[in-house]
XYZ file of C-alpha atoms in Angstrom:
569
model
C 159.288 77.662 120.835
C 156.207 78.625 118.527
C 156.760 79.338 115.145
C 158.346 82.622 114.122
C 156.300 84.406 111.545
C 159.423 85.969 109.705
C 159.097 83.910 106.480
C 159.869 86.421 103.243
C 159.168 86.830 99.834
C 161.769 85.761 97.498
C 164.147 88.269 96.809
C 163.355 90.344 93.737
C 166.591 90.615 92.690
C 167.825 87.262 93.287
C 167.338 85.530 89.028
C 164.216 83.749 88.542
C 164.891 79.711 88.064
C 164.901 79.039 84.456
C 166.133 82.298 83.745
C 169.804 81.970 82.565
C 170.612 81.891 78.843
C 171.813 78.699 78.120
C 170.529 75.753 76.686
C 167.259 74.607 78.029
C 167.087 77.586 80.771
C 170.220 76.652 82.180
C 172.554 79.724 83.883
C 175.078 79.474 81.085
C 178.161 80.108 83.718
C 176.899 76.733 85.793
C 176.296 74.500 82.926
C 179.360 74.859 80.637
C 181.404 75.099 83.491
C 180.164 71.978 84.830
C 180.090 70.141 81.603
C 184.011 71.433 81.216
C 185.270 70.083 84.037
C 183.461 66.866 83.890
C 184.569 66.600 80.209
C 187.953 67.209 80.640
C 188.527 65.065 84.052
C 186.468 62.312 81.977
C 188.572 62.916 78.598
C 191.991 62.713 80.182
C 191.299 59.146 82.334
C 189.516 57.812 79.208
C 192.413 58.864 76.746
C 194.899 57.855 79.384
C 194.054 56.029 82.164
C 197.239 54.157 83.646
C 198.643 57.910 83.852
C 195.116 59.539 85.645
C 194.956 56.640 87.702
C 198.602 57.718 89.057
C 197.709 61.055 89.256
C 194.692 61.329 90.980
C 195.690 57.813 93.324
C 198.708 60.481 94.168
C 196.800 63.119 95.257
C 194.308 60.817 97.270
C 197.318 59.525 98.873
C 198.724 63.152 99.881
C 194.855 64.450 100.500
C 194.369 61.367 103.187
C 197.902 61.649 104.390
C 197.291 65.821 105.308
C 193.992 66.071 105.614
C 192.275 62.520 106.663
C 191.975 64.294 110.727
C 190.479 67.276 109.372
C 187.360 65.056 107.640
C 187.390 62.990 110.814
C 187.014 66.569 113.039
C 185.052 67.814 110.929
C 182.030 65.043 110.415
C 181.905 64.882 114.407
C 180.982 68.326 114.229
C 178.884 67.868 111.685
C 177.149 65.109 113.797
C 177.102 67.357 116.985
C 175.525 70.018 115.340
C 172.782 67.886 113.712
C 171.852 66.664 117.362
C 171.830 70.717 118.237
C 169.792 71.599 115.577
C 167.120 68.564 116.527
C 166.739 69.168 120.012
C 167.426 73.344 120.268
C 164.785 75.784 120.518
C 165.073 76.394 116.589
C 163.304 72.853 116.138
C 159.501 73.783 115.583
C 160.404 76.465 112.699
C 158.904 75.466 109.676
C 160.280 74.346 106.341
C 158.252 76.727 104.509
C 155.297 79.144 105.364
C 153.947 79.040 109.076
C 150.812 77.298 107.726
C 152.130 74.716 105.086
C 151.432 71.294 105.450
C 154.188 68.264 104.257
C 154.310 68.296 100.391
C 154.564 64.143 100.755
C 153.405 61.652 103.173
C 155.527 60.585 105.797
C 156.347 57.106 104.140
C 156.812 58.040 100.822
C 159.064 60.554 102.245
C 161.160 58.268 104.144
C 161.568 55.849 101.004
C 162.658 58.928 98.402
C 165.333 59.952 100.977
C 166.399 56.226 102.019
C 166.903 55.069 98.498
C 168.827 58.190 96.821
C 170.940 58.519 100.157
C 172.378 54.901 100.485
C 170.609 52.653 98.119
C 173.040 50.689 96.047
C 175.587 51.315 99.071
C 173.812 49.115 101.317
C 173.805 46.125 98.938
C 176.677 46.620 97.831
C 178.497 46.649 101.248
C 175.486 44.768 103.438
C 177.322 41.630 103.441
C 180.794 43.125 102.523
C 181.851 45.705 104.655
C 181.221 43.429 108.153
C 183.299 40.484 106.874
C 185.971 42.708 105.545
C 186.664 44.210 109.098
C 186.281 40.574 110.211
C 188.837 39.048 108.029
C 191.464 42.060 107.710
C 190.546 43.945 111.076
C 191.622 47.739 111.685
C 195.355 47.961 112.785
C 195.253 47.460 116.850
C 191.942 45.538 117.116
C 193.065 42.182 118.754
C 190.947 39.475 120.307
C 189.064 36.319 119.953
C 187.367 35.239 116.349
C 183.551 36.628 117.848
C 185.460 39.918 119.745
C 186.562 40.849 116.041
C 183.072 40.040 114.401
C 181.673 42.113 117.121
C 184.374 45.242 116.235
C 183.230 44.831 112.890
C 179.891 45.720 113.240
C 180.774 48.480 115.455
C 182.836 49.715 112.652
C 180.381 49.450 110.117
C 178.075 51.134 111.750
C 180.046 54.652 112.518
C 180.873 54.382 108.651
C 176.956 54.074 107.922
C 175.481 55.774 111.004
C 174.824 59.277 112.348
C 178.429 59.913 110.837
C 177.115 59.417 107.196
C 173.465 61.120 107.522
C 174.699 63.927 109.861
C 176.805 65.283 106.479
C 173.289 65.099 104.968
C 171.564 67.003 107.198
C 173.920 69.631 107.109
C 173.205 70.130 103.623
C 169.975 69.047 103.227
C 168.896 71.628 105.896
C 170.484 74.755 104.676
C 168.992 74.329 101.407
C 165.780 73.466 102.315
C 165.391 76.364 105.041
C 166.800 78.538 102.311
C 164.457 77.542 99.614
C 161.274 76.739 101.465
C 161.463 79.028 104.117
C 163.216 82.289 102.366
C 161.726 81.805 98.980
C 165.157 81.127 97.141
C 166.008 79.110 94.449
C 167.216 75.007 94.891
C 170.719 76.016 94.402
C 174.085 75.522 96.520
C 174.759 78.915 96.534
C 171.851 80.505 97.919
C 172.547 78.763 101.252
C 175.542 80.593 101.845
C 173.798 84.311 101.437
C 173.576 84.952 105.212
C 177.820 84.491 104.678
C 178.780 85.760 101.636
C 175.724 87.822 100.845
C 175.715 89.603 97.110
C 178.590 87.787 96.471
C 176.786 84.494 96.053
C 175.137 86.436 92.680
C 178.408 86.313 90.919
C 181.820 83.855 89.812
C 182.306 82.763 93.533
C 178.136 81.881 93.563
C 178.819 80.011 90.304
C 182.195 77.939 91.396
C 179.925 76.727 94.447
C 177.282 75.598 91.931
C 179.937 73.936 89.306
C 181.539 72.321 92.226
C 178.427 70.437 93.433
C 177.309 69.476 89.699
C 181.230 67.952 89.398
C 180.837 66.159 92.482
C 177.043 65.118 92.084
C 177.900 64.108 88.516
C 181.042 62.129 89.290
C 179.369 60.750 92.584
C 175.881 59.271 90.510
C 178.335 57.815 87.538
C 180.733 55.917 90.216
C 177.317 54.573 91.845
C 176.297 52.919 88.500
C 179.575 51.600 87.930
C 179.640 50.088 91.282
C 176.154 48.895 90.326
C 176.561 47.460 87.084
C 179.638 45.280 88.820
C 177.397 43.689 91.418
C 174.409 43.046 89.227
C 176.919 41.319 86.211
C 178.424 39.645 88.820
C 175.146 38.312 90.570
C 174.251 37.244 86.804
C 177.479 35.077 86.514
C 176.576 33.799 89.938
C 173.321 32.575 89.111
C 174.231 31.396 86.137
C 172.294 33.529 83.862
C 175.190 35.346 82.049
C 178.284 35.510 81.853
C 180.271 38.250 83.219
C 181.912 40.754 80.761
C 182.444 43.822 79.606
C 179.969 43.666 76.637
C 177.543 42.605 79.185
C 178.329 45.508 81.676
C 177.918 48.204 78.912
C 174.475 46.486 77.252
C 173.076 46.902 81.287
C 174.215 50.072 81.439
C 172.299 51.260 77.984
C 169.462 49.532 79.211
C 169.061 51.093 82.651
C 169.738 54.359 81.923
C 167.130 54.130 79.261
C 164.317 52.914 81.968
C 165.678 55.991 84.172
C 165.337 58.215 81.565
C 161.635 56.978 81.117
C 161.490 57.726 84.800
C 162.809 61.103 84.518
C 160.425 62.000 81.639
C 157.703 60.806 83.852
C 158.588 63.585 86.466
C 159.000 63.090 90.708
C 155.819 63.011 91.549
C 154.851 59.283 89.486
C 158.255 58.153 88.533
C 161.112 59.042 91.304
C 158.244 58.710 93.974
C 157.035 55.228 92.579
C 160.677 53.701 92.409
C 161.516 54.553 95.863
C 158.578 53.483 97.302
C 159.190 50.121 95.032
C 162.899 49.630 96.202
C 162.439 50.032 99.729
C 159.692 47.548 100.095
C 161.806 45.034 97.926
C 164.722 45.796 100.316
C 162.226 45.189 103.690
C 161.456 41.764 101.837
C 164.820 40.832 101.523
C 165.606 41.785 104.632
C 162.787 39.904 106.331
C 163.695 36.839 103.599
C 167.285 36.405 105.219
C 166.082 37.081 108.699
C 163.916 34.602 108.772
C 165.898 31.904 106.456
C 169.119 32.774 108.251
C 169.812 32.530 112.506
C 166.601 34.467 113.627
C 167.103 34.520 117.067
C 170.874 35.244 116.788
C 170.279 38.247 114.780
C 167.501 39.903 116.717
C 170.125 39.419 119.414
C 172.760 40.866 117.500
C 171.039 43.585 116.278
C 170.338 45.423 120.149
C 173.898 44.723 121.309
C 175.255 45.850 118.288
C 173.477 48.869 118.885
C 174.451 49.164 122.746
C 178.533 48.511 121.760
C 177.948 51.435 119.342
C 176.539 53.679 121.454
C 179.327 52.309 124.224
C 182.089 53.124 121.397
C 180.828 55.724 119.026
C 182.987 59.107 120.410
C 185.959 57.270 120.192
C 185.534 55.526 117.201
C 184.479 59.080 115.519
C 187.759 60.407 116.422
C 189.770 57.544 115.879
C 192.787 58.602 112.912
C 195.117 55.482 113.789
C 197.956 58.128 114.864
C 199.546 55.023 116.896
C 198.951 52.235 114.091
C 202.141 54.117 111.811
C 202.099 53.671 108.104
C 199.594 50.190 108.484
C 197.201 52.501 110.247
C 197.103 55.682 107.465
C 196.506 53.028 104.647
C 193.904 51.443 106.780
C 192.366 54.800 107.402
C 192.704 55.738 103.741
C 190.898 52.797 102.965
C 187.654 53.221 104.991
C 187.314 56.087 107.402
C 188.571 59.020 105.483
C 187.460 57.637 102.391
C 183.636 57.397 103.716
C 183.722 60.578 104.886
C 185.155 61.687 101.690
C 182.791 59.999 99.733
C 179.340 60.957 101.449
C 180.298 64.904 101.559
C 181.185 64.077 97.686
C 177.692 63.228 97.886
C 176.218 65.234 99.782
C 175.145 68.374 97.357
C 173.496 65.661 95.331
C 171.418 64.065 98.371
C 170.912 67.208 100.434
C 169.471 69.115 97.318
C 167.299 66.152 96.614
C 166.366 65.965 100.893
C 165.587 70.399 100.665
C 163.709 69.176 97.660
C 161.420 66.849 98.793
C 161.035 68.283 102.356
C 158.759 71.301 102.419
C 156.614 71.735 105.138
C 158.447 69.925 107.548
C 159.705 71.333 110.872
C 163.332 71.922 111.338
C 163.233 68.587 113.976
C 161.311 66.407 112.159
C 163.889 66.945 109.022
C 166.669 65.985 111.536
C 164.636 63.439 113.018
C 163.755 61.926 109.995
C 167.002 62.491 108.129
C 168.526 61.580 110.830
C 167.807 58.536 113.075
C 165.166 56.841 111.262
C 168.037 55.919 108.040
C 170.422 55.250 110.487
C 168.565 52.391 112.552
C 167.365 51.290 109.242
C 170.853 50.774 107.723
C 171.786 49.338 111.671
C 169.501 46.742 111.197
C 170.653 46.012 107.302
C 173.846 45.484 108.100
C 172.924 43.453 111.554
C 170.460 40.986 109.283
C 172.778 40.742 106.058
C 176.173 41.461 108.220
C 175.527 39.239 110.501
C 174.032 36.410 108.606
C 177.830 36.665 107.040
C 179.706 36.539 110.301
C 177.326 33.778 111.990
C 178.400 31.562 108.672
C 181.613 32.020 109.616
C 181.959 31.981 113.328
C 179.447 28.641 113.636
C 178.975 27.758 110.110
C 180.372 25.944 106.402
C 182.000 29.443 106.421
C 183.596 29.736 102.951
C 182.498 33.490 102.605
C 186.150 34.650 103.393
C 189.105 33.258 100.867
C 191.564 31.832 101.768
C 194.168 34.701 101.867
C 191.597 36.568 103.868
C 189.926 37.941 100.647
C 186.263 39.618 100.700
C 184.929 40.314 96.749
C 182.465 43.189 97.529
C 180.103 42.143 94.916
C 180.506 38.554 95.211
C 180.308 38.580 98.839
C 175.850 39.177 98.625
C 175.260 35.886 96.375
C 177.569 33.690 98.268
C 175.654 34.259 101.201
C 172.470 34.221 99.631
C 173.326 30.918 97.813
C 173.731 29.625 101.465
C 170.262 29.829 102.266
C 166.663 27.985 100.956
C 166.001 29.458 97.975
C 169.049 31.467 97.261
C 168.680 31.336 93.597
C 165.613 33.144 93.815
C 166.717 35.513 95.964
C 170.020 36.330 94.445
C 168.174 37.372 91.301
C 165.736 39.746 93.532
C 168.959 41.137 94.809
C 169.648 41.594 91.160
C 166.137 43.595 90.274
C 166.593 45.179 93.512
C 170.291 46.727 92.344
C 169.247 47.614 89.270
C 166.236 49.647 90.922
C 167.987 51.380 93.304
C 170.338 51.969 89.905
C 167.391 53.626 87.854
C 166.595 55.934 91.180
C 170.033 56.869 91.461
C 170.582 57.544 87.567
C 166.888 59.652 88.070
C 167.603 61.828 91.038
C 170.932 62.346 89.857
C 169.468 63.813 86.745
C 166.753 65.909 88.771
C 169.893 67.176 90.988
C 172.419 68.606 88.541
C 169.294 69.576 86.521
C 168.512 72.267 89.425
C 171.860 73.406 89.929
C 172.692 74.108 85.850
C 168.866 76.164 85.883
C 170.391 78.398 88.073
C 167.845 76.752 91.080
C 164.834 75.837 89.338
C 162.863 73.372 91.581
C 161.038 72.411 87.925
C 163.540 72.539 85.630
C 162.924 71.218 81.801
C 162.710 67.311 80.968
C 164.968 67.466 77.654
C 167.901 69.249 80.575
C 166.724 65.988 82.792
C 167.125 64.072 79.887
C 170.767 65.232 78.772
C 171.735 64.532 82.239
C 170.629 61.295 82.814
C 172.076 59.934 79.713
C 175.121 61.689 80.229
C 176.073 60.072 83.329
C 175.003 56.516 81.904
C 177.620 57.914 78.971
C 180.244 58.417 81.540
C 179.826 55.380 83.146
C 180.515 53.481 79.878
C 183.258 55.465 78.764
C 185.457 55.013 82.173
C 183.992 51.110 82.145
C 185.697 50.755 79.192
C 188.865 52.577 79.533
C 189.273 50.593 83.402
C 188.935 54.371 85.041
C 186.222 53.672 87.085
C 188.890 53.627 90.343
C 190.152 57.604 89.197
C 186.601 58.641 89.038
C 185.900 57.429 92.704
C 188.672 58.984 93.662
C 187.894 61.999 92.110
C 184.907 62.146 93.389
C 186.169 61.716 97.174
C 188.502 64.697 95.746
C 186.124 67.167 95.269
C 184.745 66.774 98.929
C 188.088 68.850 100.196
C 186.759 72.168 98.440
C 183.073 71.254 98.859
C 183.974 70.693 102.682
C 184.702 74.630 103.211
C 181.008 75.476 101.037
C 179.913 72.755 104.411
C 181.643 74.700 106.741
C 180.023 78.100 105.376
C 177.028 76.461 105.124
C 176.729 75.695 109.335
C 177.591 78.880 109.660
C 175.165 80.418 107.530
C 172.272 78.357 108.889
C 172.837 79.239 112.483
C 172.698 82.570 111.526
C 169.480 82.591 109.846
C 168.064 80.221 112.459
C 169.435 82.934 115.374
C 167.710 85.499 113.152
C 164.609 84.512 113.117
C 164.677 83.466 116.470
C 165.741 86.886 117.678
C 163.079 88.252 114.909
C 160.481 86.275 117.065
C 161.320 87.053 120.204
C 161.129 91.123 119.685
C 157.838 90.646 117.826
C 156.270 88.117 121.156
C 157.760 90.990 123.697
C 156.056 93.594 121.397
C 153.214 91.576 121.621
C 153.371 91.457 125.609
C 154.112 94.877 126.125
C 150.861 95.949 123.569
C 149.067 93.465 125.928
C 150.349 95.127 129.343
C 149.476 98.553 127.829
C 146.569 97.187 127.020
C 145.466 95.973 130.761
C 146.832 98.974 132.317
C 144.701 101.503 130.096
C 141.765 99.142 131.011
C 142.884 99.587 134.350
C 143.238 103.381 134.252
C 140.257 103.845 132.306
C 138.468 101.774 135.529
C 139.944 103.708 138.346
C 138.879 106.753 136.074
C 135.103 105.628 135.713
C 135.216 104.543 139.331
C 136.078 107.947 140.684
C 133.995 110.283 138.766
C 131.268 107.654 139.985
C 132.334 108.695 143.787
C 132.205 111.757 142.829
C 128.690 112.060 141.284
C 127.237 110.117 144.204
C 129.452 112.301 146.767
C 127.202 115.089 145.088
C 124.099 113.108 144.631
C 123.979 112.694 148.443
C 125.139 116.639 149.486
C 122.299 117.645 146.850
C 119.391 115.228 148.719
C 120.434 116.335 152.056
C 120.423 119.819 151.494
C 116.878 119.004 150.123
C 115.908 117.582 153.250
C 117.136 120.341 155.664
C 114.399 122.469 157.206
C 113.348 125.476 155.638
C 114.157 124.294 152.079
């Protein structure tokens, strides 16, 4: 399908970014709202965590318990109509004007969206996540030691596959068609117009926006706690320092004060120059283990990985556990539901950041790219780090797993490391590597909720940037210290049960734009035909026309010179 030439002017009466009366250009509604709900979540498990820990670990519980096969339906869905959008006749619309070219090269575009999508995830969980399944498999997976390794990878990779970037692209695409293509602001809310129309200009527009800055907030602060654990604990496992709180909170400070040097530097040098940095010091990692570690075993691992996947990938997307009873539900509660919790949690934060980055790129390439290019990437992470983890333990020293079938998540990265030549050196470019993908987290973060509180400016002001980035290191310290760091994930997963219905409105809302303009295109190339058949037909008339009165003249040309040659005349 060509390109539709239905792209519009923004709306005059949507409100310009920037142009809400609060602090720094913020929309005042957006920004206190957002700040009062993150203060008063944040106050209560500081002031009183044992209690908000047995509050909000209650409502996980009943959330997952009535609700965990809704996220499961509802991210294959998600995933199906991802692959729709990619391969339907809606694929060559552009992400912007007809004419406009990508706003950053392909590579630079794959590392901003690869490192604020999964970044400290992947080391974090690289080495984790496989040997967990291993040594504690999912209730009902039986078999021999290397039938169980192979299930975990399988596992590992719905949780971090087309599963996980599918939610993205859901988001990522509204927004970005909305923005780029209809001229609206970077805001949640806009991307529900074709639904909710004038409504989204009001309170219900502004409880979409305040419930994407809660979860983006809540989302970037868990993700530097999670952080902060691994690289203290990677110090202590070096040797370097010893792990403590003091130390956790002195990283923190420090961090958040290179990422708000970032921020002030703005995305084009800063964000753009991190991302770029990260993911090349994650490829040489990655190549550093692959070719330290069992080469040959994990190129082999890596495609049949891939092939039981793709064998296994419908039913492990609809798997609940309904037969494994109450072992199962925990089990499920524990991974499954709470991925798919966690990445619609985040998904406002990396879908804005995805629209934001994305301009000028066609409709297929942002699924493509969004996609299956992450997803093969983080396949063949987990198959090189993963796998180095269950070779060690299958034909190894082992010594990965503990003895009561323990995994430490962010231990479980510098044992294995310290397995292979030159492990101290690598364990402390794991470290610099976590703390990178830290400072981009902490920076996009900031540039997220910064968009969302300016009422949807793509530009919004470097002291708002500011206050956001060092709030969130803030938070983190605050729920470090009180032990509350467990609430606020769970929180987080929390608000994905409200911000799954804004999803929901959101397919619905792009499909109808998409059909739009479709339709839109197809009356404007008929009108097109039918001026062009008019056209050939009056050509055609005007022929015949010019044709006869030509018969015509020479019919009387010819009487006229016969009569001239009769006799007599």
């Amino acid at each position: 399908m060509a390109t539709s030439t239905t792209e519009t002017e923004p709306d005059a009466r949507a409100p310009r970014p920037g142009s809400g009366r609060g602090p720094w250009g913020t929309s005042r509604a957006v920004f206190w709202g957002s700040v009062a709900v993150v203060a008063a979540v944040s106050g209560f498990t500081i002031l009183f965590p044992d209690t908000a820990n047995d509050v909000i670990g209650a409502v996980q519980t009943n959330v997952v318990s009535a609700f965990g096969w809704y996220y499961v339906a509802l991210v294959a869905g998600f995933v199906a109509f991802a692959i729709w959008l990619g391969v339907g006749r809606w694929g060559d619309i552009t992400l912007g004007r007809d004419d406009d070219e990508p706003e950053y090269p392909l590579g630079s575009w794959f590392a901003m969206l690869f490192a604020t999508g999964m970044g400290i995830g992947l080391v974090f969980w690289g080495v984790a996540e496989p040997l967990s399944h291993y040594a504690d498999p999912k209730p009902g997976v039986t078999g021999t030691p290397e039938q169980l390794a192979q299930q975990a990878m399988s596992q590992t990779y719905l949780h971090w596959g087309l599963s996980a970037w599918a939610i993205y692209v859901v988001v990522g695409l509204s927004i970005a068609y909305t923005v780029h293509r209809k001229g609206r602001p970077v805001s949640i809310r806009w991307a529900l117009e074709p639904l909710l129309g004038d409504r989204v200009r009001g309170r219900l527009g502004d409880a979409v926006d305040v419930t994407a800055v809660v979860g983006t907030v809540f989302g970037v602060a868990t993700s530097l706690g999670l952080g902060v654990l691994q690289i203290t604990a990677g110090l202590d496992h070096t040797g370097i320092a010893t792990n403590s709180t003091t130390l956790q909170v002195v990283l923190i400070v420090a961090i958040t004060a290179v990422a708000t040097l970032s921020v002030i530097s703005g995305l084009d040098k800063g964000l753009k120059w991190l991302s770029n940095i990260n993911v090349s010091m994650a490829g040489v990692l990655l190549v550093l283990v692959l070719v330290l570690g069992p080469t040959l075993f994990l190129l082999r691992e890596f495609v049949q990985s891939i092939g039981t996947y793709l064998a296994q990938v419908v039913p492990l997307m609809f798997n609940v556990s309904a037969y494994a009873g109450a072992e199962g539900e925990a089990w499920q509660a524990s991974w499954t539901t709470f991925y798919w919790g966690w990445w619609i949690s985040w998904s406002p934060f990396v879908g804005v950041f995805i629209a934001r980055i994305s301009r000028g790129r066609t409709v297929r390439q942002f699924v493509g790219g969004v996609l299956l290019v992450p997803t093969i990437v983080c396949f063949l992470w987990f198959s090189v780090l993963g796998g180095s983890a269950l070779h060690r333990e299958l034909f190894g020293q082992g010594g990965l797993v503990g003895p009561d079938g323990e995994v430490v998540p962010e231990n479980a990265l510098f044992d294995l490391l310290a397995g292979l030549p030159g492990g101290a050196v690598l364990s402390i470019g794991a470290i610099i590597l976590v703390a990178l993908f830290f400072i981009t987290s902490a920076d996009s973060g900031a540039l997220v909720v910064s968009m969302l509180a300016a009422g949807g400016d793509p530009h919004p002001r470097t002291p708002l940037r500011v206050v956001w980035a060092a709030l969130g290191g803030v938070l983190a310290i605050a729920l470090l210290l009180a032990g509350g760091l467990t609430a606020l994930q769970t929180a987080a997963i929390l608000i994905a049960l409200p911000f799954s219905v804004v999803m929901i409105g959101m397919v619905v809302s792009t499909s109808r734009s998409l059909h739009a303009e479709h339709t839109a295109f197809l009356r404007a190339e008929r009108r097109q035909l039918r001026a062009q058949i008019d056209e050939q037909v009056s050509r055609q008339l005007s022929r015949q026309v010019d044709r006869r009165a030509d018969r015509r003249f020479d019919e009387r040309l010819g009487r006229w010179r016969r009569s001239r040659e009769r006799p007599g005349k």
